[in-house]
């Protein structure tokens, strides 16, 4: 069974204080690892997809990296508007003959609060 | 990025009534749509996968007779919560992917159901 564990559960930072969020996973053949941002009462907003160990992607103050067992979301010099819940999800390769494209297994999320 | 729209964003109903939630892909053809449920401060749990023109595939533990899913066209999927009870109160979110499967999975804004 695919599993995703995110840490810490909650993270409080001062504006400008860089940090990292962790996502550990076990999956029967990784097709992709996804990072999303979710604001209260909203659906998840897509940030990144990573496909293979060693891959890195950046978007503004965010940088996502991937190894064979975990992914990190680095936040550089965060601002209060970066406050949100960050979700990590994995997608397994479909079974032989299967059509299970798109099914994601989510972690419980990290609640990030950035204080001015 | 592609847009997925959900309606209604909030709905309050009496116990025993049925509620329908719509999920539309606005600028792409969604061959596959997914329905998730999210309880407060918890992560997203996949309920079912629907492919256009075929019956939905439900995850273990999800009652298919209570949560009716229809995916009659390439741009619309509906989730009907039948004979709703207070324990069905939750945040329901859909996501969609297209034929090309670019690797990005787009989520709707979510629908908050409150059953009195």
mmCIF file with all atom_site columns, C-alpha atoms in Angstrom:
data_model
loop_
_atom_site.group_PDB
_atom_site.id
_atom_site.type_symbol
_atom_site.label_atom_id
_atom_site.label_alt_id
_atom_site.label_comp_id
_atom_site.label_asym_id
_atom_site.label_entity_id
_atom_site.label_seq_id
_atom_site.pdbx_PDB_ins_code
_atom_site.Cartn_x
_atom_site.Cartn_y
_atom_site.Cartn_z
_atom_site.occupancy
_atom_site.B_iso_or_equiv
_atom_site.pdbx_formal_charge
_atom_site.auth_seq_id
_atom_site.auth_comp_id
_atom_site.auth_asym_id
_atom_site.auth_atom_id
_atom_site.pdbx_PDB_model_num
ATOM 1   C CA . UNK A 1 1   ? 0.000   0.000  0.000   1.00 0.00 ? 1   UNK A CA 1
ATOM 2   C CA . UNK A 1 2   ? 1.307   3.427  -0.920  1.00 0.00 ? 2   UNK A CA 1
ATOM 3   C CA . UNK A 1 3   ? 2.092   5.667  2.040   1.00 0.00 ? 3   UNK A CA 1
ATOM 4   C CA . UNK A 1 4   ? 3.057   9.306  2.412   1.00 0.00 ? 4   UNK A CA 1
ATOM 5   C CA . UNK A 1 5   ? 4.221   10.940 5.655   1.00 0.00 ? 5   UNK A CA 1
ATOM 6   C CA . UNK A 1 6   ? 4.843   14.646 5.930   1.00 0.00 ? 6   UNK A CA 1
ATOM 7   C CA . UNK A 1 7   ? 6.793   16.454 8.626   1.00 0.00 ? 7   UNK A CA 1
ATOM 8   C CA . UNK A 1 8   ? 6.539   18.593 10.558  1.00 0.00 ? 8   UNK A CA 1
ATOM 9   C CA . UNK A 1 9   ? 2.770   18.730 11.012  1.00 0.00 ? 9   UNK A CA 1
ATOM 10  C CA . UNK A 1 10  ? 3.006   22.458 11.619  1.00 0.00 ? 10  UNK A CA 1
ATOM 11  C CA . UNK A 1 11  ? 5.786   24.971 11.075  1.00 0.00 ? 11  UNK A CA 1
ATOM 12  C CA . UNK A 1 12  ? 5.911   28.555 12.253  1.00 0.00 ? 12  UNK A CA 1
ATOM 13  C CA . UNK A 1 13  ? 8.491   30.839 10.663  1.00 0.00 ? 13  UNK A CA 1
ATOM 14  C CA . UNK A 1 14  ? 9.398   34.463 10.821  1.00 0.00 ? 14  UNK A CA 1
ATOM 15  C CA . UNK A 1 15  ? 9.310   36.342 7.552   1.00 0.00 ? 15  UNK A CA 1
ATOM 16  C CA . UNK A 1 16  ? 12.632  35.756 5.787   1.00 0.00 ? 16  UNK A CA 1
ATOM 17  C CA . UNK A 1 17  ? 13.468  32.630 7.806   1.00 0.00 ? 17  UNK A CA 1
ATOM 18  C CA . UNK A 1 18  ? 14.166  29.864 5.287   1.00 0.00 ? 18  UNK A CA 1
ATOM 19  C CA . UNK A 1 19  ? 13.239  26.256 6.050   1.00 0.00 ? 19  UNK A CA 1
ATOM 20  C CA . UNK A 1 20  ? 12.291  22.903 4.521   1.00 0.00 ? 20  UNK A CA 1
ATOM 21  C CA . UNK A 1 21  ? 9.259   20.628 4.591   1.00 0.00 ? 21  UNK A CA 1
ATOM 22  C CA . UNK A 1 22  ? 9.745   16.875 4.339   1.00 0.00 ? 22  UNK A CA 1
ATOM 23  C CA . UNK A 1 23  ? 7.702   14.234 2.525   1.00 0.00 ? 23  UNK A CA 1
ATOM 24  C CA . UNK A 1 24  ? 8.665   10.582 3.024   1.00 0.00 ? 24  UNK A CA 1
ATOM 25  C CA . UNK A 1 25  ? 7.015   8.016  0.812   1.00 0.00 ? 25  UNK A CA 1
ATOM 26  C CA . UNK A 1 26  ? 6.739   4.353  -0.027  1.00 0.00 ? 26  UNK A CA 1
ATOM 27  C CA . UNK A 1 27  ? 5.185   3.413  -3.328  1.00 0.00 ? 27  UNK A CA 1
ATOM 28  C CA . UNK A 1 28  ? 5.160   0.397  -5.592  1.00 0.00 ? 28  UNK A CA 1
ATOM 29  C CA . UNK A 1 29  ? 6.881   2.102  -8.494  1.00 0.00 ? 29  UNK A CA 1
ATOM 30  C CA . UNK A 1 30  ? 6.772   5.898  -8.487  1.00 0.00 ? 30  UNK A CA 1
ATOM 31  C CA . UNK A 1 31  ? 5.219   7.581  -11.477 1.00 0.00 ? 31  UNK A CA 1
ATOM 32  C CA . UNK A 1 32  ? 5.257   11.059 -9.953  1.00 0.00 ? 32  UNK A CA 1
ATOM 33  C CA . UNK A 1 33  ? 5.439   12.997 -6.708  1.00 0.00 ? 33  UNK A CA 1
ATOM 34  C CA . UNK A 1 34  ? 3.257   16.063 -6.456  1.00 0.00 ? 34  UNK A CA 1
ATOM 35  C CA . UNK A 1 35  ? 3.342   19.141 -4.254  1.00 0.00 ? 35  UNK A CA 1
ATOM 36  C CA . UNK A 1 36  ? 0.244   21.231 -3.739  1.00 0.00 ? 36  UNK A CA 1
ATOM 37  C CA . UNK A 1 37  ? -0.609  24.310 -1.740  1.00 0.00 ? 37  UNK A CA 1
ATOM 38  C CA . UNK A 1 38  ? -4.004  24.481 -0.047  1.00 0.00 ? 38  UNK A CA 1
ATOM 39  C CA . UNK A 1 39  ? -5.542  27.571 1.491   1.00 0.00 ? 39  UNK A CA 1
ATOM 40  C CA . UNK A 1 40  ? -8.379  27.195 4.042   1.00 0.00 ? 40  UNK A CA 1
ATOM 41  C CA . UNK A 1 41  ? -11.667 26.283 2.395   1.00 0.00 ? 41  UNK A CA 1
ATOM 42  C CA . UNK A 1 42  ? -10.079 25.947 -1.047  1.00 0.00 ? 42  UNK A CA 1
ATOM 43  C CA . UNK A 1 43  ? -9.041  23.112 -3.300  1.00 0.00 ? 43  UNK A CA 1
ATOM 44  C CA . UNK A 1 44  ? -5.338  22.246 -3.694  1.00 0.00 ? 44  UNK A CA 1
ATOM 45  C CA . UNK A 1 45  ? -3.306  24.453 -6.018  1.00 0.00 ? 45  UNK A CA 1
ATOM 46  C CA . UNK A 1 46  ? -0.728  22.629 -8.110  1.00 0.00 ? 46  UNK A CA 1
ATOM 47  C CA . UNK A 1 47  ? 2.913   23.527 -7.458  1.00 0.00 ? 47  UNK A CA 1
ATOM 48  C CA . UNK A 1 48  ? 5.262   20.823 -8.804  1.00 0.00 ? 48  UNK A CA 1
ATOM 49  C CA . UNK A 1 49  ? 5.515   17.323 -10.184 1.00 0.00 ? 49  UNK A CA 1
ATOM 50  C CA . UNK A 1 50  ? 8.781   15.401 -9.767  1.00 0.00 ? 50  UNK A CA 1
ATOM 51  C CA . UNK A 1 51  ? 9.367   12.153 -11.611 1.00 0.00 ? 51  UNK A CA 1
ATOM 52  C CA . UNK A 1 52  ? 12.820  10.810 -10.791 1.00 0.00 ? 52  UNK A CA 1
ATOM 53  C CA . UNK A 1 53  ? 15.411  10.920 -8.025  1.00 0.00 ? 53  UNK A CA 1
ATOM 54  C CA . UNK A 1 54  ? 17.722  13.880 -8.352  1.00 0.00 ? 54  UNK A CA 1
ATOM 55  C CA . UNK A 1 55  ? 15.131  16.049 -10.061 1.00 0.00 ? 55  UNK A CA 1
ATOM 56  C CA . UNK A 1 56  ? 14.638  19.601 -8.807  1.00 0.00 ? 56  UNK A CA 1
ATOM 57  C CA . UNK A 1 57  ? 12.044  22.253 -9.677  1.00 0.00 ? 57  UNK A CA 1
ATOM 58  C CA . UNK A 1 58  ? 11.728  25.868 -8.614  1.00 0.00 ? 58  UNK A CA 1
ATOM 59  C CA . UNK A 1 59  ? 8.956   28.410 -8.525  1.00 0.00 ? 59  UNK A CA 1
ATOM 60  C CA . UNK A 1 60  ? 9.529   31.794 -6.940  1.00 0.00 ? 60  UNK A CA 1
ATOM 61  C CA . UNK A 1 61  ? 10.566  31.129 -3.314  1.00 0.00 ? 61  UNK A CA 1
ATOM 62  C CA . UNK A 1 62  ? 9.857   27.400 -3.513  1.00 0.00 ? 62  UNK A CA 1
ATOM 63  C CA . UNK A 1 63  ? 12.181  24.604 -4.585  1.00 0.00 ? 63  UNK A CA 1
ATOM 64  C CA . UNK A 1 64  ? 11.231  20.933 -4.609  1.00 0.00 ? 64  UNK A CA 1
ATOM 65  C CA . UNK A 1 65  ? 13.724  18.075 -4.644  1.00 0.00 ? 65  UNK A CA 1
ATOM 66  C CA . UNK A 1 66  ? 13.305  14.319 -4.870  1.00 0.00 ? 66  UNK A CA 1
ATOM 67  C CA . UNK A 1 67  ? 15.228  11.259 -3.707  1.00 0.00 ? 67  UNK A CA 1
ATOM 68  C CA . UNK A 1 68  ? 14.216  7.605  -3.837  1.00 0.00 ? 68  UNK A CA 1
ATOM 69  C CA . UNK A 1 69  ? 12.611  7.827  -0.407  1.00 0.00 ? 69  UNK A CA 1
ATOM 70  C CA . UNK A 1 70  ? 11.646  11.426 0.202   1.00 0.00 ? 70  UNK A CA 1
ATOM 71  C CA . UNK A 1 71  ? 11.041  14.869 -1.179  1.00 0.00 ? 71  UNK A CA 1
ATOM 72  C CA . UNK A 1 72  ? 11.801  18.262 0.278   1.00 0.00 ? 72  UNK A CA 1
ATOM 73  C CA . UNK A 1 73  ? 10.059  21.541 -0.304  1.00 0.00 ? 73  UNK A CA 1
ATOM 74  C CA . UNK A 1 74  ? 12.506  24.328 0.458   1.00 0.00 ? 74  UNK A CA 1
ATOM 75  C CA . UNK A 1 75  ? 11.109  27.754 1.181   1.00 0.00 ? 75  UNK A CA 1
ATOM 76  C CA . UNK A 1 76  ? 13.587  30.589 0.828   1.00 0.00 ? 76  UNK A CA 1
ATOM 77  C CA . UNK A 1 77  ? 12.931  33.894 2.599   1.00 0.00 ? 77  UNK A CA 1
ATOM 78  C CA . UNK A 1 78  ? 9.225   33.190 3.079   1.00 0.00 ? 78  UNK A CA 1
ATOM 79  C CA . UNK A 1 79  ? 6.593   35.892 3.205   1.00 0.00 ? 79  UNK A CA 1
ATOM 80  C CA . UNK A 1 80  ? 3.303   35.913 5.144   1.00 0.00 ? 80  UNK A CA 1
ATOM 81  C CA . UNK A 1 81  ? 1.434   35.152 1.915   1.00 0.00 ? 81  UNK A CA 1
ATOM 82  C CA . UNK A 1 82  ? 3.237   31.799 1.788   1.00 0.00 ? 82  UNK A CA 1
ATOM 83  C CA . UNK A 1 83  ? 1.190   30.720 4.805   1.00 0.00 ? 83  UNK A CA 1
ATOM 84  C CA . UNK A 1 84  ? -0.890  27.695 3.796   1.00 0.00 ? 84  UNK A CA 1
ATOM 85  C CA . UNK A 1 85  ? -1.062  23.930 4.099   1.00 0.00 ? 85  UNK A CA 1
ATOM 86  C CA . UNK A 1 86  ? 1.412   22.190 1.813   1.00 0.00 ? 86  UNK A CA 1
ATOM 87  C CA . UNK A 1 87  ? 0.388   18.762 0.610   1.00 0.00 ? 87  UNK A CA 1
ATOM 88  C CA . UNK A 1 88  ? 2.571   16.057 -0.857  1.00 0.00 ? 88  UNK A CA 1
ATOM 89  C CA . UNK A 1 89  ? 1.118   13.202 -2.899  1.00 0.00 ? 89  UNK A CA 1
ATOM 90  C CA . UNK A 1 90  ? 2.465   10.219 -4.803  1.00 0.00 ? 90  UNK A CA 1
ATOM 91  C CA . UNK A 1 91  ? 1.177   8.503  -7.871  1.00 0.00 ? 91  UNK A CA 1
ATOM 92  C CA . UNK A 1 92  ? 2.092   4.910  -8.532  1.00 0.00 ? 92  UNK A CA 1
ATOM 93  C CA . UNK A 1 93  ? 2.717   3.465  -11.948 1.00 0.00 ? 93  UNK A CA 1
ATOM 94  C CA . UNK A 1 94  ? -0.429  1.752  -13.216 1.00 0.00 ? 94  UNK A CA 1
ATOM 95  C CA . UNK A 1 95  ? -0.695  -2.001 -13.011 1.00 0.00 ? 95  UNK A CA 1
ATOM 96  C CA . UNK A 1 96  ? -0.258  -4.014 -16.178 1.00 0.00 ? 96  UNK A CA 1
ATOM 97  C CA . UNK A 1 97  ? -3.360  -3.411 -18.235 1.00 0.00 ? 97  UNK A CA 1
ATOM 98  C CA . UNK A 1 98  ? -4.624  -0.921 -15.688 1.00 0.00 ? 98  UNK A CA 1
ATOM 99  C CA . UNK A 1 99  ? -5.941  2.541  -16.356 1.00 0.00 ? 99  UNK A CA 1
ATOM 100 C CA . UNK A 1 100 ? -5.356  4.054  -12.958 1.00 0.00 ? 100 UNK A CA 1
ATOM 101 C CA . UNK A 1 101 ? -3.765  7.257  -14.227 1.00 0.00 ? 101 UNK A CA 1
ATOM 102 C CA . UNK A 1 102 ? -4.169  10.102 -11.871 1.00 0.00 ? 102 UNK A CA 1
ATOM 103 C CA . UNK A 1 103 ? -4.887  8.383  -8.557  1.00 0.00 ? 103 UNK A CA 1
ATOM 104 C CA . UNK A 1 104 ? -2.978  10.203 -5.823  1.00 0.00 ? 104 UNK A CA 1
ATOM 105 C CA . UNK A 1 105 ? -2.143  9.177  -2.269  1.00 0.00 ? 105 UNK A CA 1
ATOM 106 C CA . UNK A 1 106 ? -1.779  12.241 -0.078  1.00 0.00 ? 106 UNK A CA 1
ATOM 107 C CA . UNK A 1 107 ? 0.174   12.937 3.062   1.00 0.00 ? 107 UNK A CA 1
ATOM 108 C CA . UNK A 1 108 ? -1.508  14.719 5.940   1.00 0.00 ? 108 UNK A CA 1
ATOM 109 C CA . UNK A 1 109 ? 0.059   18.049 5.051   1.00 0.00 ? 109 UNK A CA 1
ATOM 110 C CA . UNK A 1 110 ? 2.267   20.608 6.763   1.00 0.00 ? 110 UNK A CA 1
ATOM 111 C CA . UNK A 1 111 ? 0.581   23.753 8.035   1.00 0.00 ? 111 UNK A CA 1
ATOM 112 C CA . UNK A 1 112 ? 2.977   26.615 7.408   1.00 0.00 ? 112 UNK A CA 1
ATOM 113 C CA . UNK A 1 113 ? 2.518   29.944 9.177   1.00 0.00 ? 113 UNK A CA 1
ATOM 114 C CA . UNK A 1 114 ? 4.824   32.835 8.330   1.00 0.00 ? 114 UNK A CA 1
ATOM 115 C CA . UNK A 1 115 ? 4.757   35.754 10.755  1.00 0.00 ? 115 UNK A CA 1
ATOM 116 C CA . UNK A 1 116 ? 5.642   39.274 9.588   1.00 0.00 ? 116 UNK A CA 1
ATOM 117 C CA . UNK B 2 1   ? -3.081  26.015 -15.989 1.00 0.00 ? 1   UNK B CA 1
ATOM 118 C CA . UNK B 2 2   ? -6.280  24.136 -16.688 1.00 0.00 ? 2   UNK B CA 1
ATOM 119 C CA . UNK B 2 3   ? -9.376  25.071 -14.742 1.00 0.00 ? 3   UNK B CA 1
ATOM 120 C CA . UNK B 2 4   ? -11.678 22.750 -12.850 1.00 0.00 ? 4   UNK B CA 1
ATOM 121 C CA . UNK B 2 5   ? -14.838 24.254 -11.443 1.00 0.00 ? 5   UNK B CA 1
ATOM 122 C CA . UNK B 2 6   ? -17.054 22.868 -8.712  1.00 0.00 ? 6   UNK B CA 1
ATOM 123 C CA . UNK B 2 7   ? -20.584 23.880 -7.829  1.00 0.00 ? 7   UNK B CA 1
ATOM 124 C CA . UNK B 2 8   ? -21.954 24.610 -5.331  1.00 0.00 ? 8   UNK B CA 1
ATOM 125 C CA . UNK B 2 9   ? -19.094 25.816 -3.159  1.00 0.00 ? 9   UNK B CA 1
ATOM 126 C CA . UNK B 2 10  ? -21.264 25.502 -0.056  1.00 0.00 ? 10  UNK B CA 1
ATOM 127 C CA . UNK B 2 11  ? -24.460 23.602 0.581   1.00 0.00 ? 11  UNK B CA 1
ATOM 128 C CA . UNK B 2 12  ? -26.528 23.048 3.695   1.00 0.00 ? 12  UNK B CA 1
ATOM 129 C CA . UNK B 2 13  ? -29.218 20.406 3.679   1.00 0.00 ? 13  UNK B CA 1
ATOM 130 C CA . UNK B 2 14  ? -31.499 18.543 6.033   1.00 0.00 ? 14  UNK B CA 1
ATOM 131 C CA . UNK B 2 15  ? -30.798 14.993 7.085   1.00 0.00 ? 15  UNK B CA 1
ATOM 132 C CA . UNK B 2 16  ? -32.346 12.488 4.701   1.00 0.00 ? 16  UNK B CA 1
ATOM 133 C CA . UNK B 2 17  ? -32.200 14.651 1.594   1.00 0.00 ? 17  UNK B CA 1
ATOM 134 C CA . UNK B 2 18  ? -29.930 14.172 -1.418  1.00 0.00 ? 18  UNK B CA 1
ATOM 135 C CA . UNK B 2 19  ? -27.358 16.660 -2.615  1.00 0.00 ? 19  UNK B CA 1
ATOM 136 C CA . UNK B 2 20  ? -25.655 16.884 -6.021  1.00 0.00 ? 20  UNK B CA 1
ATOM 137 C CA . UNK B 2 21  ? -22.218 18.406 -6.552  1.00 0.00 ? 21  UNK B CA 1
ATOM 138 C CA . UNK B 2 22  ? -20.961 19.187 -10.044 1.00 0.00 ? 22  UNK B CA 1
ATOM 139 C CA . UNK B 2 23  ? -17.384 19.149 -11.266 1.00 0.00 ? 23  UNK B CA 1
ATOM 140 C CA . UNK B 2 24  ? -16.594 20.693 -14.643 1.00 0.00 ? 24  UNK B CA 1
ATOM 141 C CA . UNK B 2 25  ? -13.403 20.953 -16.645 1.00 0.00 ? 25  UNK B CA 1
ATOM 142 C CA . UNK B 2 26  ? -13.587 24.350 -18.319 1.00 0.00 ? 26  UNK B CA 1
ATOM 143 C CA . UNK B 2 27  ? -10.818 24.296 -20.905 1.00 0.00 ? 27  UNK B CA 1
ATOM 144 C CA . UNK B 2 28  ? -9.879  20.663 -21.461 1.00 0.00 ? 28  UNK B CA 1
ATOM 145 C CA . UNK B 2 29  ? -11.483 17.275 -21.912 1.00 0.00 ? 29  UNK B CA 1
ATOM 146 C CA . UNK B 2 30  ? -11.353 15.352 -18.661 1.00 0.00 ? 30  UNK B CA 1
ATOM 147 C CA . UNK B 2 31  ? -11.228 11.679 -19.498 1.00 0.00 ? 31  UNK B CA 1
ATOM 148 C CA . UNK B 2 32  ? -10.812 10.839 -15.831 1.00 0.00 ? 32  UNK B CA 1
ATOM 149 C CA . UNK B 2 33  ? -12.145 12.608 -12.776 1.00 0.00 ? 33  UNK B CA 1
ATOM 150 C CA . UNK B 2 34  ? -11.482 11.848 -9.141  1.00 0.00 ? 34  UNK B CA 1
ATOM 151 C CA . UNK B 2 35  ? -13.572 12.607 -6.075  1.00 0.00 ? 35  UNK B CA 1
ATOM 152 C CA . UNK B 2 36  ? -11.895 13.222 -2.739  1.00 0.00 ? 36  UNK B CA 1
ATOM 153 C CA . UNK B 2 37  ? -13.200 13.875 0.734   1.00 0.00 ? 37  UNK B CA 1
ATOM 154 C CA . UNK B 2 38  ? -11.408 15.964 3.331   1.00 0.00 ? 38  UNK B CA 1
ATOM 155 C CA . UNK B 2 39  ? -12.277 16.227 7.019   1.00 0.00 ? 39  UNK B CA 1
ATOM 156 C CA . UNK B 2 40  ? -11.095 19.237 9.055   1.00 0.00 ? 40  UNK B CA 1
ATOM 157 C CA . UNK B 2 41  ? -7.335  19.308 9.507   1.00 0.00 ? 41  UNK B CA 1
ATOM 158 C CA . UNK B 2 42  ? -6.981  16.010 7.662   1.00 0.00 ? 42  UNK B CA 1
ATOM 159 C CA . UNK B 2 43  ? -5.677  15.162 4.240   1.00 0.00 ? 43  UNK B CA 1
ATOM 160 C CA . UNK B 2 44  ? -7.560  14.254 1.105   1.00 0.00 ? 44  UNK B CA 1
ATOM 161 C CA . UNK B 2 45  ? -8.951  10.738 0.892   1.00 0.00 ? 45  UNK B CA 1
ATOM 162 C CA . UNK B 2 46  ? -9.822  9.366  -2.519  1.00 0.00 ? 46  UNK B CA 1
ATOM 163 C CA . UNK B 2 47  ? -13.426 8.212  -2.731  1.00 0.00 ? 47  UNK B CA 1
ATOM 164 C CA . UNK B 2 48  ? -13.757 7.133  -6.341  1.00 0.00 ? 48  UNK B CA 1
ATOM 165 C CA . UNK B 2 49  ? -12.373 7.369  -9.847  1.00 0.00 ? 49  UNK B CA 1
ATOM 166 C CA . UNK B 2 50  ? -14.674 7.998  -12.786 1.00 0.00 ? 50  UNK B CA 1
ATOM 167 C CA . UNK B 2 51  ? -13.877 7.555  -16.446 1.00 0.00 ? 51  UNK B CA 1
ATOM 168 C CA . UNK B 2 52  ? -16.118 9.163  -19.026 1.00 0.00 ? 52  UNK B CA 1
ATOM 169 C CA . UNK B 2 53  ? -18.855 6.839  -20.141 1.00 0.00 ? 53  UNK B CA 1
ATOM 170 C CA . UNK B 2 54  ? -18.182 4.059  -17.663 1.00 0.00 ? 54  UNK B CA 1
ATOM 171 C CA . UNK B 2 55  ? -19.042 3.167  -14.088 1.00 0.00 ? 55  UNK B CA 1
ATOM 172 C CA . UNK B 2 56  ? -17.027 4.723  -11.309 1.00 0.00 ? 56  UNK B CA 1
ATOM 173 C CA . UNK B 2 57  ? -14.471 2.712  -9.366  1.00 0.00 ? 57  UNK B CA 1
ATOM 174 C CA . UNK B 2 58  ? -14.917 3.179  -5.631  1.00 0.00 ? 58  UNK B CA 1
ATOM 175 C CA . UNK B 2 59  ? -12.222 2.912  -2.986  1.00 0.00 ? 59  UNK B CA 1
ATOM 176 C CA . UNK B 2 60  ? -12.575 0.355  -0.252  1.00 0.00 ? 60  UNK B CA 1
ATOM 177 C CA . UNK B 2 61  ? -14.995 1.449  2.434   1.00 0.00 ? 61  UNK B CA 1
ATOM 178 C CA . UNK B 2 62  ? -16.858 3.964  0.277   1.00 0.00 ? 62  UNK B CA 1
ATOM 179 C CA . UNK B 2 63  ? -20.548 3.155  -0.129  1.00 0.00 ? 63  UNK B CA 1
ATOM 180 C CA . UNK B 2 64  ? -21.374 3.286  -3.838  1.00 0.00 ? 64  UNK B CA 1
ATOM 181 C CA . UNK B 2 65  ? -25.108 3.481  -3.136  1.00 0.00 ? 65  UNK B CA 1
ATOM 182 C CA . UNK B 2 66  ? -24.656 6.525  -0.924  1.00 0.00 ? 66  UNK B CA 1
ATOM 183 C CA . UNK B 2 67  ? -22.172 8.375  -3.123  1.00 0.00 ? 67  UNK B CA 1
ATOM 184 C CA . UNK B 2 68  ? -23.458 8.176  -6.687  1.00 0.00 ? 68  UNK B CA 1
ATOM 185 C CA . UNK B 2 69  ? -20.972 9.303  -9.321  1.00 0.00 ? 69  UNK B CA 1
ATOM 186 C CA . UNK B 2 70  ? -21.822 10.043 -12.920 1.00 0.00 ? 70  UNK B CA 1
ATOM 187 C CA . UNK B 2 71  ? -19.342 11.040 -15.627 1.00 0.00 ? 71  UNK B CA 1
ATOM 188 C CA . UNK B 2 72  ? -21.602 11.385 -18.637 1.00 0.00 ? 72  UNK B CA 1
ATOM 189 C CA . UNK B 2 73  ? -19.462 13.776 -20.664 1.00 0.00 ? 73  UNK B CA 1
ATOM 190 C CA . UNK B 2 74  ? -15.821 14.752 -21.073 1.00 0.00 ? 74  UNK B CA 1
ATOM 191 C CA . UNK B 2 75  ? -16.367 17.965 -19.149 1.00 0.00 ? 75  UNK B CA 1
ATOM 192 C CA . UNK B 2 76  ? -18.774 17.038 -16.378 1.00 0.00 ? 76  UNK B CA 1
ATOM 193 C CA . UNK B 2 77  ? -18.851 14.645 -13.446 1.00 0.00 ? 77  UNK B CA 1
ATOM 194 C CA . UNK B 2 78  ? -21.400 14.721 -10.637 1.00 0.00 ? 78  UNK B CA 1
ATOM 195 C CA . UNK B 2 79  ? -21.344 13.388 -7.105  1.00 0.00 ? 79  UNK B CA 1
ATOM 196 C CA . UNK B 2 80  ? -24.717 12.811 -5.455  1.00 0.00 ? 80  UNK B CA 1
ATOM 197 C CA . UNK B 2 81  ? -24.808 12.226 -1.723  1.00 0.00 ? 81  UNK B CA 1
ATOM 198 C CA . UNK B 2 82  ? -28.019 10.284 -1.174  1.00 0.00 ? 82  UNK B CA 1
ATOM 199 C CA . UNK B 2 83  ? -30.003 10.311 2.065   1.00 0.00 ? 83  UNK B CA 1
ATOM 200 C CA . UNK B 2 84  ? -27.404 12.550 3.637   1.00 0.00 ? 84  UNK B CA 1
ATOM 201 C CA . UNK B 2 85  ? -26.682 12.352 7.356   1.00 0.00 ? 85  UNK B CA 1
ATOM 202 C CA . UNK B 2 86  ? -24.643 14.648 9.628   1.00 0.00 ? 86  UNK B CA 1
ATOM 203 C CA . UNK B 2 87  ? -21.640 12.315 9.390   1.00 0.00 ? 87  UNK B CA 1
ATOM 204 C CA . UNK B 2 88  ? -21.555 12.999 5.635   1.00 0.00 ? 88  UNK B CA 1
ATOM 205 C CA . UNK B 2 89  ? -20.718 16.632 6.383   1.00 0.00 ? 89  UNK B CA 1
ATOM 206 C CA . UNK B 2 90  ? -17.312 17.244 4.852   1.00 0.00 ? 90  UNK B CA 1
ATOM 207 C CA . UNK B 2 91  ? -15.321 19.059 2.178   1.00 0.00 ? 91  UNK B CA 1
ATOM 208 C CA . UNK B 2 92  ? -15.642 17.298 -1.176  1.00 0.00 ? 92  UNK B CA 1
ATOM 209 C CA . UNK B 2 93  ? -13.059 18.021 -3.868  1.00 0.00 ? 93  UNK B CA 1
ATOM 210 C CA . UNK B 2 94  ? -12.813 16.800 -7.436  1.00 0.00 ? 94  UNK B CA 1
ATOM 211 C CA . UNK B 2 95  ? -9.793  16.619 -9.674  1.00 0.00 ? 95  UNK B CA 1
ATOM 212 C CA . UNK B 2 96  ? -9.469  15.944 -13.366 1.00 0.00 ? 96  UNK B CA 1
ATOM 213 C CA . UNK B 2 97  ? -6.938  14.838 -15.919 1.00 0.00 ? 97  UNK B CA 1
ATOM 214 C CA . UNK B 2 98  ? -7.039  14.915 -19.687 1.00 0.00 ? 98  UNK B CA 1
ATOM 215 C CA . UNK B 2 99  ? -6.239  12.502 -22.495 1.00 0.00 ? 99  UNK B CA 1
ATOM 216 C CA . UNK B 2 100 ? -2.731  13.836 -22.894 1.00 0.00 ? 100 UNK B CA 1
ATOM 217 C CA . UNK B 2 101 ? -2.089  13.384 -19.202 1.00 0.00 ? 101 UNK B CA 1
ATOM 218 C CA . UNK B 2 102 ? 0.478   16.101 -18.889 1.00 0.00 ? 102 UNK B CA 1
ATOM 219 C CA . UNK B 2 103 ? 1.295   15.082 -15.326 1.00 0.00 ? 103 UNK B CA 1
ATOM 220 C CA . UNK B 2 104 ? -0.569  17.961 -13.779 1.00 0.00 ? 104 UNK B CA 1
ATOM 221 C CA . UNK B 2 105 ? -3.717  17.082 -11.914 1.00 0.00 ? 105 UNK B CA 1
ATOM 222 C CA . UNK B 2 106 ? -6.039  20.014 -11.474 1.00 0.00 ? 106 UNK B CA 1
ATOM 223 C CA . UNK B 2 107 ? -8.384  20.357 -8.543  1.00 0.00 ? 107 UNK B CA 1
ATOM 224 C CA . UNK B 2 108 ? -11.689 22.111 -8.174  1.00 0.00 ? 108 UNK B CA 1
ATOM 225 C CA . UNK B 2 109 ? -12.302 24.691 -5.484  1.00 0.00 ? 109 UNK B CA 1
ATOM 226 C CA . UNK B 2 110 ? -14.105 22.181 -3.296  1.00 0.00 ? 110 UNK B CA 1
ATOM 227 C CA . UNK B 2 111 ? -17.674 21.946 -1.976  1.00 0.00 ? 111 UNK B CA 1
ATOM 228 C CA . UNK B 2 112 ? -18.470 22.261 1.710   1.00 0.00 ? 112 UNK B CA 1
ATOM 229 C CA . UNK B 2 113 ? -21.439 20.062 2.638   1.00 0.00 ? 113 UNK B CA 1
ATOM 230 C CA . UNK B 2 114 ? -23.169 20.571 5.969   1.00 0.00 ? 114 UNK B CA 1
ATOM 231 C CA . UNK B 2 115 ? -25.975 18.179 6.872   1.00 0.00 ? 115 UNK B CA 1
ATOM 232 C CA . UNK B 2 116 ? -28.221 19.336 9.692   1.00 0.00 ? 116 UNK B CA 1
#
